[in-house]
XYZ file of C-alpha atoms in Angstrom:
704
model
C -9.407 -10.271 -99.017
C -10.167 -6.548 -99.148
C -12.861 -7.135 -101.771
C -14.597 -9.654 -99.502
C -14.403 -7.258 -96.559
C -15.821 -4.437 -98.725
C -18.771 -6.565 -99.842
C -19.416 -7.638 -96.243
C -19.504 -3.997 -95.133
C -21.932 -3.095 -97.925
C -24.173 -6.006 -96.920
C -24.066 -4.996 -93.236
C -25.069 -1.435 -94.163
C -27.958 -2.664 -96.317
C -29.279 -5.001 -93.604
C -29.160 -2.198 -91.020
C -31.042 0.225 -93.285
C -33.681 -2.398 -94.033
C -34.201 -3.161 -90.318
C -34.609 0.502 -89.444
C -37.009 1.062 -92.346
C -39.214 -1.853 -91.274
C -39.359 -0.568 -87.699
C -40.282 2.956 -88.809
C -43.088 1.631 -90.995
C -44.459 -0.549 -88.175
C -44.352 2.341 -85.751
C -46.141 4.673 -88.191
C -48.899 2.127 -88.818
C -49.514 1.125 -85.207
C -48.715 4.317 -83.341
C -47.066 2.188 -80.610
C -43.690 2.707 -78.981
C -41.158 0.180 -80.219
C -40.369 -2.753 -77.932
C -36.710 -3.509 -77.200
C -35.193 -5.487 -80.052
C -34.920 -9.174 -79.270
C -31.329 -10.355 -79.693
C -30.628 -12.342 -82.858
C -27.527 -14.471 -82.182
C -26.857 -15.136 -85.856
C -27.032 -11.449 -86.796
C -24.761 -10.557 -83.889
C -22.333 -13.343 -84.805
C -22.093 -12.218 -88.434
C -21.412 -8.618 -87.431
C -18.821 -9.651 -84.849
C -16.992 -11.858 -87.340
C -16.871 -9.117 -89.991
C -15.604 -6.492 -87.548
C -13.090 -8.817 -85.892
C -11.686 -10.055 -89.202
C -11.012 -6.492 -90.295
C -9.647 -5.173 -86.991
C -7.299 -8.150 -86.584
C -6.085 -8.192 -90.188
C -2.368 -7.732 -90.864
C -3.248 -4.660 -92.920
C -3.669 -2.760 -89.647
C -0.205 -3.804 -88.366
C -1.360 -4.153 -84.779
C -3.136 -0.761 -84.549
C -0.305 1.165 -82.894
C -1.690 4.594 -81.958
C 1.525 6.290 -83.086
C 1.517 4.925 -86.648
C -0.486 5.576 -89.797
C -2.126 2.150 -89.594
C -4.321 3.332 -86.718
C -6.102 5.613 -89.213
C -7.290 2.596 -91.190
C -8.976 1.285 -88.045
C -10.487 4.652 -87.061
C -11.918 5.171 -90.554
C -13.440 1.706 -90.464
C -15.091 2.363 -87.089
C -16.445 5.689 -88.376
C -17.950 3.918 -91.394
C -19.532 1.316 -89.130
C -21.054 4.038 -86.952
C -22.605 5.597 -90.047
C -23.919 2.237 -91.266
C -25.452 1.542 -87.862
C -27.177 4.914 -87.937
C -25.274 6.785 -85.223
C -24.748 10.530 -85.478
C -21.101 11.283 -86.168
C -20.685 15.012 -86.911
C -19.221 16.093 -83.561
C -15.758 17.488 -84.304
C -15.702 19.811 -87.309
C -18.324 17.632 -88.951
C -16.495 14.355 -88.224
C -16.520 11.691 -85.492
C -12.789 12.176 -84.897
C -11.498 13.796 -81.690
C -7.764 14.309 -82.188
C -5.486 13.115 -79.374
C -1.766 13.859 -79.000
C 0.377 10.731 -78.587
C 3.864 11.496 -77.184
C 6.459 9.326 -78.901
C 9.690 10.459 -77.253
C 12.246 12.878 -78.659
C 13.138 13.646 -82.245
C 16.126 15.401 -83.828
C 14.843 18.035 -86.264
C 17.895 19.942 -87.547
C 20.751 17.976 -89.144
C 23.141 20.900 -88.697
C 22.562 20.751 -84.911
C 23.008 16.978 -84.562
C 26.484 15.652 -85.329
C 29.819 14.528 -83.941
C 33.046 15.865 -85.408
C 36.619 14.822 -84.642
C 39.828 16.797 -85.208
C 42.723 14.419 -85.753
C 46.383 15.416 -85.488
C 48.022 15.296 -88.918
C 45.055 13.469 -90.452
C 41.794 14.269 -92.173
C 39.005 15.178 -89.772
C 35.999 12.891 -89.362
C 32.376 14.039 -89.219
C 29.461 11.805 -88.272
C 26.210 13.182 -89.681
C 22.611 12.650 -88.609
C 20.867 9.650 -90.223
C 24.177 8.422 -91.641
C 26.672 7.647 -88.882
C 25.258 9.625 -85.922
C 22.094 9.657 -83.823
C 21.362 11.607 -80.615
C 19.888 9.418 -77.889
C 16.892 10.342 -75.760
C 18.547 8.902 -72.646
C 20.767 12.000 -72.626
C 20.290 15.756 -72.631
C 17.836 17.123 -75.202
C 20.126 19.975 -76.275
C 23.810 20.687 -75.873
C 27.129 21.185 -77.622
C 30.303 19.885 -75.993
C 33.931 20.046 -77.146
C 36.675 18.111 -75.377
C 39.327 15.440 -75.590
C 38.314 11.863 -76.280
C 38.727 8.752 -74.134
C 37.994 5.105 -74.877
C 36.528 3.377 -71.780
C 35.698 -0.073 -73.159
C 32.269 -1.091 -71.887
C 32.031 1.883 -69.518
C 31.613 -0.427 -66.517
C 32.696 0.002 -62.903
C 31.695 -3.254 -61.196
C 33.462 -3.953 -57.886
C 31.252 -7.029 -57.452
C 32.824 -8.481 -60.634
C 36.375 -7.199 -60.009
C 36.152 -5.206 -63.239
C 36.619 -1.441 -63.773
C 36.992 0.257 -67.174
C 37.703 3.552 -65.386
C 40.649 2.326 -63.320
C 43.579 4.740 -63.685
C 41.537 7.039 -65.952
C 40.680 10.686 -65.299
C 37.697 11.341 -67.557
C 36.529 14.651 -66.102
C 35.463 16.942 -68.946
C 36.170 14.272 -71.559
C 33.898 12.811 -74.228
C 33.750 9.041 -73.732
C 33.624 6.311 -76.353
C 32.073 3.159 -74.909
C 30.671 -0.167 -76.077
C 27.149 -1.412 -75.565
C 26.500 -4.404 -73.217
C 29.321 -6.076 -71.215
C 32.294 -8.437 -71.631
C 31.637 -12.062 -72.410
C 28.100 -11.907 -73.745
C 27.002 -15.512 -74.475
C 30.101 -16.876 -72.748
C 29.340 -18.925 -69.604
C 32.911 -18.291 -68.356
C 32.374 -14.525 -68.279
C 32.861 -12.750 -64.933
C 29.441 -11.331 -65.676
C 26.424 -13.600 -66.189
C 27.336 -14.719 -69.713
C 23.743 -15.787 -70.451
C 21.759 -12.603 -69.829
C 22.680 -8.998 -69.198
C 23.453 -7.883 -65.672
C 22.613 -4.380 -64.477
C 26.101 -3.277 -65.572
C 25.043 -3.673 -69.219
C 22.049 -1.351 -68.897
C 22.249 1.955 -70.740
C 21.170 3.990 -67.730
C 23.804 2.320 -65.520
C 26.558 3.214 -68.005
C 25.401 6.828 -68.372
C 25.058 7.250 -64.603
C 28.628 5.980 -64.113
C 29.894 8.433 -66.745
C 28.113 11.332 -65.029
C 29.471 10.278 -61.649
C 33.000 10.326 -63.103
C 32.534 13.844 -64.502
C 32.310 12.965 -68.210
C 31.109 15.718 -70.533
C 29.339 13.458 -73.084
C 29.055 9.806 -74.134
C 29.254 8.230 -77.576
C 27.872 4.678 -77.601
C 29.055 2.012 -80.027
C 26.806 -0.906 -80.882
C 28.084 -4.463 -80.580
C 28.151 -6.823 -83.615
C 25.510 -9.232 -82.312
C 23.043 -6.414 -81.623
C 23.697 -4.954 -85.084
C 23.000 -8.318 -86.698
C 19.743 -8.775 -84.756
C 18.639 -5.216 -85.518
C 19.303 -5.689 -89.250
C 17.266 -8.901 -89.222
C 14.396 -7.113 -87.475
C 14.328 -4.285 -90.012
C 14.521 -6.801 -92.858
C 11.576 -8.701 -91.358
C 9.525 -5.503 -91.374
C 10.589 -4.759 -94.961
C 9.602 -8.267 -96.054
C 6.205 -7.938 -94.352
C 5.464 -4.597 -96.034
C 6.579 -5.899 -99.430
C 4.352 -8.963 -99.003
C 1.385 -6.713 -98.162
C 2.169 -4.539 -101.160
C 2.163 -7.574 -103.460
C -1.126 -8.794 -101.972
C -2.819 -5.386 -102.314
C -1.642 -4.997 -105.915
C -3.053 -8.432 -106.758
C -6.384 -7.482 -105.142
C -6.426 -4.164 -107.003
C -5.969 -5.965 -110.309
C -9.099 -8.083 -109.675
C -11.459 -5.176 -108.935
C -13.919 -4.148 -111.643
C -13.783 -0.614 -113.050
C -17.025 0.230 -111.222
C -15.394 -0.272 -107.807
C -14.040 3.273 -107.776
C -14.061 3.748 -104.009
C -12.509 0.362 -103.318
C -9.773 1.040 -105.879
C -9.011 4.415 -104.348
C -8.823 2.866 -100.891
C -6.339 0.258 -102.093
C -4.258 2.892 -103.899
C -4.140 4.967 -100.709
C -2.954 1.897 -98.805
C -0.284 1.214 -101.434
C 0.944 4.804 -101.144
C 1.111 4.374 -97.376
C 3.153 1.174 -97.749
C 5.536 2.943 -100.152
C 6.115 5.679 -97.549
C 6.743 3.075 -94.870
C 9.166 1.164 -97.115
C 11.125 4.319 -97.924
C 11.558 4.940 -94.205
C 12.538 1.328 -93.559
C 15.209 1.365 -96.280
C 16.715 4.502 -94.715
C 16.536 2.832 -91.307
C 18.284 -0.248 -92.698
C 21.227 1.859 -93.874
C 21.903 3.382 -90.456
C 21.092 0.142 -88.626
C 23.640 -1.804 -90.673
C 26.254 0.770 -89.675
C 25.478 0.060 -86.027
C 23.813 3.389 -85.233
C 21.187 3.153 -82.479
C 17.776 4.759 -82.920
C 16.984 7.873 -80.874
C 14.796 6.016 -78.368
C 16.606 2.676 -78.508
C 18.568 3.300 -75.326
C 15.488 4.464 -73.455
C 14.670 7.925 -72.167
C 16.188 10.044 -69.459
C 14.677 10.013 -65.955
C 14.103 13.669 -65.276
C 13.296 13.488 -61.575
C 16.949 13.969 -60.677
C 19.066 12.210 -58.102
C 21.240 12.741 -55.070
C 24.404 11.445 -56.791
C 27.754 13.221 -56.574
C 30.400 13.447 -59.245
C 34.017 12.260 -58.938
C 35.034 15.563 -57.315
C 32.368 15.163 -54.646
C 30.102 17.879 -56.043
C 26.365 17.285 -55.809
C 24.762 16.514 -59.164
C 21.735 18.811 -59.448
C 18.287 17.305 -60.049
C 17.685 16.552 -63.697
C 21.405 16.744 -64.587
C 22.264 15.040 -67.838
C 24.957 15.001 -70.479
C 24.671 14.662 -74.253
C 24.527 11.021 -75.312
C 24.699 9.818 -78.903
C 25.479 6.782 -81.024
C 28.062 6.696 -83.804
C 28.737 4.044 -86.416
C 31.172 1.219 -85.781
C 33.257 2.262 -88.793
C 33.707 5.799 -87.414
C 34.734 4.412 -84.009
C 37.173 2.064 -85.728
C 38.791 4.988 -87.598
C 39.198 6.992 -84.394
C 40.781 4.115 -82.493
C 43.144 3.265 -85.343
C 44.323 6.860 -85.623
C 44.782 7.488 -81.894
C 46.003 4.073 -80.711
C 46.887 2.010 -83.755
C 44.346 -0.614 -82.708
C 41.226 -1.832 -84.491
C 37.817 -1.843 -82.771
C 37.146 -5.596 -83.376
C 40.610 -6.454 -82.002
C 40.073 -4.441 -78.814
C 36.645 -6.084 -78.306
C 38.168 -9.533 -78.792
C 40.978 -8.809 -76.317
C 38.601 -7.637 -73.573
C 36.311 -10.621 -74.108
C 39.256 -13.062 -74.041
C 41.083 -11.682 -70.997
C 38.192 -10.142 -69.004
C 40.506 -7.183 -68.472
C 39.735 -3.523 -69.315
C 41.595 -1.939 -72.245
C 40.853 1.752 -71.754
C 42.843 4.408 -73.654
C 43.141 8.190 -73.396
C 42.837 9.369 -77.012
C 44.629 12.684 -76.495
C 45.340 13.194 -80.190
C 41.606 13.587 -80.914
C 39.459 16.598 -80.075
C 35.753 15.844 -80.369
C 32.650 18.002 -80.634
C 29.243 16.489 -79.918
C 26.099 18.461 -80.688
C 22.553 17.279 -79.927
C 19.286 19.123 -80.469
C 16.016 17.246 -79.949
C 12.395 18.229 -79.454
C 9.505 16.283 -78.001
C 7.896 14.250 -80.768
C 4.119 13.897 -80.912
C 1.918 11.794 -83.183
C -1.822 12.297 -83.459
C -4.547 9.692 -83.336
C -8.312 9.889 -82.889
C -11.028 8.930 -80.487
C -13.971 7.941 -82.690
C -17.344 9.136 -81.380
C -20.841 8.098 -82.464
C -24.054 9.111 -80.715
C -27.670 8.096 -80.235
C -29.387 11.370 -79.305
C -31.457 11.482 -76.150
C -35.194 12.147 -75.926
C -37.701 13.528 -73.494
C -36.897 14.410 -69.889
C -33.614 12.467 -69.937
C -32.269 13.878 -73.203
C -29.558 16.069 -71.668
C -27.993 13.267 -69.638
C -25.394 10.903 -71.110
C -24.128 7.375 -70.740
C -20.823 6.502 -72.393
C -20.106 3.050 -73.819
C -16.477 2.627 -74.777
C -13.671 0.320 -75.836
C -10.117 1.092 -76.903
C -9.182 0.066 -80.416
C -5.404 0.586 -80.350
C -2.853 -2.129 -79.615
C 0.956 -2.503 -79.589
C 1.675 -2.637 -83.324
C 4.654 -4.711 -84.429
C 5.913 -5.240 -80.898
C 8.617 -3.277 -79.126
C 8.077 -1.619 -75.770
C 4.476 -2.747 -75.253
C 5.050 -6.360 -76.288
C 5.476 -9.255 -73.865
C 7.372 -11.164 -76.558
C 10.765 -9.391 -76.271
C 12.730 -9.090 -79.479
C 9.838 -10.291 -81.627
C 9.079 -8.186 -84.679
C 5.658 -9.350 -85.819
C 2.123 -8.044 -86.120
C 0.457 -8.081 -82.705
C -3.111 -8.299 -83.976
C -4.686 -7.880 -80.551
C -7.798 -9.939 -81.197
C -8.834 -10.063 -77.553
C -7.020 -6.832 -76.666
C -9.018 -5.082 -77.824
C -10.613 -5.921 -81.144
C -13.040 -7.973 -79.037
C -14.177 -4.956 -77.019
C -14.408 -2.734 -80.105
C -16.463 -5.267 -82.069
C -18.742 -5.880 -79.072
C -19.233 -2.131 -78.667
C -20.302 -1.902 -82.323
C -22.733 -4.791 -81.823
C -24.194 -3.047 -78.765
C -24.480 0.218 -80.718
C -26.359 -1.462 -83.540
C -28.854 -3.153 -81.245
C -29.395 -0.128 -78.986
C -29.932 2.201 -81.926
C -32.795 -0.011 -83.072
C -34.140 -0.622 -79.576
C -34.303 3.079 -78.674
C -35.745 4.305 -81.942
C -39.238 4.880 -80.527
C -38.518 5.058 -76.795
C -40.000 8.412 -75.786
C -37.606 9.223 -72.936
C -34.007 8.077 -72.770
C -30.542 9.426 -72.189
C -28.047 10.259 -74.886
C -25.821 7.230 -75.579
C -22.265 8.102 -76.620
C -20.123 5.354 -78.128
C -16.378 6.027 -78.052
C -13.593 3.954 -79.588
C -10.610 5.210 -77.599
C -7.098 5.587 -78.920
C -3.902 5.565 -76.869
C -5.089 3.213 -74.127
C -1.950 1.138 -74.459
C 0.156 4.275 -73.914
C -1.484 5.275 -70.636
C -5.248 5.768 -71.212
C -4.439 8.821 -73.336
C -7.665 8.821 -75.354
C -10.056 8.468 -72.435
C -8.135 11.015 -70.357
C -8.332 13.464 -73.246
C -12.076 12.967 -73.639
C -12.664 13.473 -69.918
C -10.580 16.660 -70.042
C -12.320 17.899 -73.199
C -15.706 16.145 -73.289
C -18.104 16.631 -76.175
C -20.956 16.339 -73.654
C -20.598 17.548 -70.050
C -18.996 15.098 -67.638
C -21.291 16.501 -64.933
C -24.250 15.135 -66.903
C -22.558 11.809 -67.715
C -24.352 9.393 -65.410
C -22.378 6.203 -66.156
C -19.599 4.777 -68.296
C -19.449 1.174 -69.512
C -16.086 -0.156 -70.695
C -15.277 -3.340 -72.592
C -11.645 -4.411 -72.716
C -10.637 -8.007 -73.487
C -14.072 -9.622 -73.606
C -13.213 -12.286 -76.183
C -12.045 -15.226 -74.060
C -15.057 -16.221 -71.912
C -14.332 -19.546 -70.171
C -16.447 -21.470 -67.715
C -19.084 -18.719 -68.062
C -16.893 -16.504 -65.811
C -17.283 -12.800 -66.563
C -15.430 -10.299 -64.394
C -17.163 -6.965 -63.794
C -15.214 -4.138 -62.172
C -16.866 -1.054 -60.705
C -19.811 -2.820 -59.098
C -19.327 -0.642 -56.034
C -18.877 2.609 -57.980
C -22.646 3.262 -57.775
C -24.994 2.171 -55.017
C -27.396 0.388 -57.348
C -25.035 -1.460 -59.704
C -25.131 -4.811 -57.888
C -28.947 -4.829 -58.016
C -28.869 -3.841 -61.697
C -26.543 -6.750 -62.515
C -28.707 -9.195 -60.534
C -31.846 -8.062 -62.375
C -30.085 -8.285 -65.732
C -28.839 -11.806 -65.061
C -32.303 -12.925 -63.996
C -33.904 -11.440 -67.084
C -31.361 -12.925 -69.471
C -31.615 -16.334 -67.784
C -35.408 -16.364 -68.108
C -35.082 -15.742 -71.860
C -32.439 -18.391 -72.478
C -31.951 -22.115 -72.099
C -28.263 -21.541 -71.339
C -26.924 -21.630 -67.783
C -26.389 -18.095 -66.466
C -23.103 -16.242 -66.590
C -21.045 -16.415 -63.411
C -20.152 -12.842 -62.473
C -16.981 -12.202 -60.530
C -17.605 -8.763 -59.057
C -14.936 -6.229 -58.138
C -16.226 -3.166 -56.337
C -13.403 -0.822 -57.347
C -13.922 1.652 -60.158
C -10.177 1.916 -60.743
C -7.984 -0.255 -62.946
C -5.699 -0.200 -66.007
C -8.334 0.567 -68.642
C -10.345 3.521 -69.911
C -13.135 3.379 -67.344
C -10.630 4.577 -64.719
C -10.404 7.983 -66.431
C -14.150 8.479 -66.021
C -14.275 7.151 -62.479
C -11.527 9.577 -61.440
C -13.768 12.357 -62.811
C -16.728 11.281 -60.664
C -18.600 9.031 -63.095
C -19.872 5.586 -61.957
C -18.378 2.835 -64.136
C -18.771 -0.811 -65.090
C -15.884 -2.613 -66.767
C -16.522 -5.992 -68.446
C -13.500 -8.296 -68.776
C -12.889 -12.011 -69.377
C -9.400 -12.209 -67.848
C -5.703 -12.136 -68.648
C -4.189 -15.044 -70.579
C -0.840 -16.195 -71.937
C -1.414 -14.540 -75.350
C -1.758 -11.070 -73.791
C 0.389 -8.517 -75.689
C 1.890 -11.238 -77.850
C 1.589 -11.977 -81.585
C -0.428 -15.087 -80.679
C -3.513 -13.056 -79.603
C -5.352 -14.063 -82.777
C -8.918 -14.079 -84.059
C -9.144 -17.886 -84.094
C -8.812 -18.037 -80.288
C -11.847 -15.863 -79.564
C -15.023 -17.324 -78.071
C -17.734 -15.899 -80.335
C -20.563 -17.509 -78.371
C -19.179 -15.882 -75.251
C -18.976 -12.507 -76.988
C -22.621 -12.809 -78.031
C -23.596 -13.452 -74.406
C -21.557 -10.446 -73.272
C -23.221 -8.345 -75.973
C -26.601 -9.387 -74.555
C -25.461 -8.512 -71.037
C -24.044 -5.096 -71.926
C -27.078 -4.238 -74.068
C -29.480 -5.045 -71.256
C -27.480 -3.090 -68.664
C -27.083 -0.157 -71.042
C -30.776 -0.065 -71.910
C -31.602 0.086 -68.216
C -29.113 2.891 -67.623
C -30.388 4.789 -70.649
C -34.043 4.663 -69.608
C -34.227 4.523 -65.777
C -35.615 7.715 -64.251
C -33.025 8.196 -61.501
C -29.317 8.384 -62.247
C -26.822 6.102 -60.445
C -25.303 7.595 -57.296
C -21.488 7.744 -57.354
C -19.734 5.843 -54.558
C -16.108 5.874 -53.392
C -14.153 2.608 -53.769
C -10.634 1.377 -53.058
C -7.923 1.935 -55.641
C -6.211 -1.350 -54.743
C -7.187 -4.026 -57.249
C -5.731 -7.146 -58.844
C -6.328 -7.894 -62.507
C -7.853 -11.343 -62.764
C -6.093 -14.072 -64.735
C -7.735 -16.944 -66.517
C -6.946 -20.471 -65.382
C -4.361 -21.865 -67.816
C -3.707 -25.199 -66.090
C -5.557 -28.516 -66.042
C -5.806 -30.523 -62.803
C -8.647 -32.905 -63.642
C -11.023 -32.881 -60.665
C -14.588 -31.847 -59.946
C -15.213 -30.218 -56.575
C -18.163 -30.205 -54.221
C -18.638 -27.558 -51.548
C -19.585 -29.074 -48.184
C -20.229 -27.355 -44.830
C -16.923 -28.648 -43.480
C -14.827 -28.000 -46.585
C -14.241 -29.022 -50.215
C -14.600 -32.633 -51.413
C -13.351 -34.187 -54.655
C -16.453 -35.469 -56.443
C -14.815 -36.707 -59.649
C -11.330 -37.437 -60.985
C -10.739 -37.404 -64.747
C -8.917 -40.583 -65.881
C -5.254 -40.030 -66.830
C -5.397 -36.442 -65.593
C -2.688 -34.887 -63.374
C -4.887 -35.526 -60.326
C -5.426 -39.168 -61.326
C -1.711 -39.712 -61.952
C -0.907 -38.177 -58.551
C -3.331 -40.549 -56.784
C -6.148 -38.172 -55.845
C -9.395 -40.062 -55.104
C -13.099 -39.333 -55.140
C -14.169 -38.516 -51.588
C -10.867 -36.912 -50.581
C -11.304 -33.667 -48.644
C -8.890 -30.902 -49.618
C -7.100 -29.582 -46.532
C -4.276 -27.571 -48.139
C -3.068 -26.726 -51.646
C 0.452 -25.404 -52.086
C 0.562 -24.873 -48.328
C -2.625 -22.780 -48.215
C -5.692 -23.899 -46.240
C -8.741 -24.689 -48.401
C -12.224 -23.865 -47.115
C -14.116 -23.006 -50.318
C -14.137 -24.072 -53.954
C -13.223 -20.486 -54.766
C -9.974 -20.927 -52.827
C -8.964 -23.665 -55.252
C -9.767 -21.626 -58.367
C -7.987 -18.538 -57.031
C -4.836 -20.569 -56.437
C -4.981 -22.272 -59.845
C -5.114 -18.834 -61.546
C -1.607 -18.195 -60.248
C -0.166 -21.429 -61.648
C 1.426 -22.296 -64.975
C 1.591 -25.627 -66.830
C 4.369 -28.020 -65.695
C 4.410 -26.595 -62.162
C 3.908 -29.029 -59.284
C 0.986 -28.650 -56.915
C 1.456 -30.257 -53.490
C -1.722 -30.973 -51.547
C -2.848 -32.441 -48.272
C -6.087 -34.447 -48.474
C -8.021 -36.124 -45.686
C -8.773 -39.734 -46.610
C -10.467 -42.167 -44.219
C -9.595 -39.920 -41.294
C -5.902 -39.708 -42.232
C -4.059 -36.743 -43.778
C -2.279 -37.816 -46.957
C 0.190 -35.756 -49.010
C -0.207 -35.917 -52.804
C 1.643 -33.950 -55.504
C 0.285 -33.328 -58.995
C 2.154 -31.949 -62.000
C -0.186 -29.466 -63.679
C -0.891 -29.805 -67.391
C -1.757 -27.133 -69.940
C -5.439 -26.407 -70.157
C -6.745 -26.699 -73.694
C -9.052 -24.032 -75.087
């Protein structure tokens, strides 16, 4: 509950203040420089749990950088910085560096966004913005077109399917009415796929065909199935917000009168939910009418093309026509007036006969007006600092992690069509919480170190939208990039398995490999646990925030525990995190960071390749133990009833090939298994008693 989270935050703040006070007293009495703080696993675990529970809570709605919920996360991180003891007054007295987040196009003026239709001997029809009309970002941003109307069915010209909605139609200069998708959706007898959309159903394919034919504008009409699904999705979001509202109101009712700040926080959250609900109810109205959202059809590719129109004229680069969506009821009225036919009847006829039913609607003159501007949301990088001291005070190391995720799904989700909170526990609540744990420990460890670099902790926004936060900081740094000697990034560090920790950027400075070796040795000497197994990638590039710094000439290290099947899905939940592994990674990053903060010479930047592969975790279970021998890899154990046992693999077999690939090292086996999924078959050749034997195992799902 929010009350429990509030009490946990108060307790964390009190413990931090007490620790700092004790250290200051000891230092004043002894006159000695403070020794590095010994890691306390239980303290680290408690802090990680508190931070992860908050950052992965449904209250934050998946931390989408373009929504208000991201502010709840940024405020929390700022409060944690203050509780830890970091300095936070860097941007107009706050820790917040504002970052622009482009979110597509937006219609601003209702009077400039509409479709009107003049009907012979009948009352004219007007489709207004947010009621029965929406401009679409796949088309031109601004334009006003008047012309005759034509109905072109699904707007498809598909010679490969013997289907052409444009056959016998001259649509040059006309405004086209066309349906979304393609004939025979969900019908296995369709001349199209019938199970999934072909390229002919894509919005950009339809618009390109219209441009090629010389159309002046396109009005898209949503199909009934898509309308139904869209209504259900909006209703799901409404239900979720109403459930959160009920929960927050119940929590508010339990708070004592003295909890003024907590009450105000809950009231602010309730006001935010009310604003969201008002928007969702408006969205439901237009969605139920079948009107597509501005960005729902995608955005226009503005790099141009070499296409030619129906008259053979070259289409200039960047050419586009106005594209909009109108309600199904408006389209039905137009078709009834001009042809005497109903929209549902025409759809049913096309789907039953697989034949086009295009109509020139000469009795209707249409005007389509669109006027959109680039829409931008704002979100914040959150910056906290440990000031430097002595000869190294003007140099900086940056320790960062992005805290945004993909919200309720949509474009960034790998669960298409799912409307649910993507809590992003591993990606990247894990990195953010680990960064806070590192900040807390380093702030105490450096308190009496007489010479050390400035340590800048940054929770980046907009990583999921193209490293926007880190790029912005590099372009407008609070401390000079020229004096930033290293950047450490943590992204997806919550799923350590088999002690395998991937570190990118090991070749971005000449001394990083030695630093990692020394750190491993030191940590191993202080622990009874077997050492971490580092998988090192020399490149300083990659799809996370460290790449922004490396491109600016800063050596980088990026800690990562691997991709998994919950990546960018609602199933990336807190319960699946490996807290013991996160504690070990906290120890590792702390030790490396302390060395970088205090060493006299700065790391020397080195050039690396930009060609990298993001490492996956092994998600399959085979059931063998392997032993590296000079002449190859031997099977040293077979788990009873495992896939290997069922397939007839035996102890003592030498692996010759797996899936057709030669096997020389144990690493070859693990690299291949990373590419496999449960239920796939794995053919192998093993050498047994001097004979090559073929065996095939069916891989099982690896349990956490």
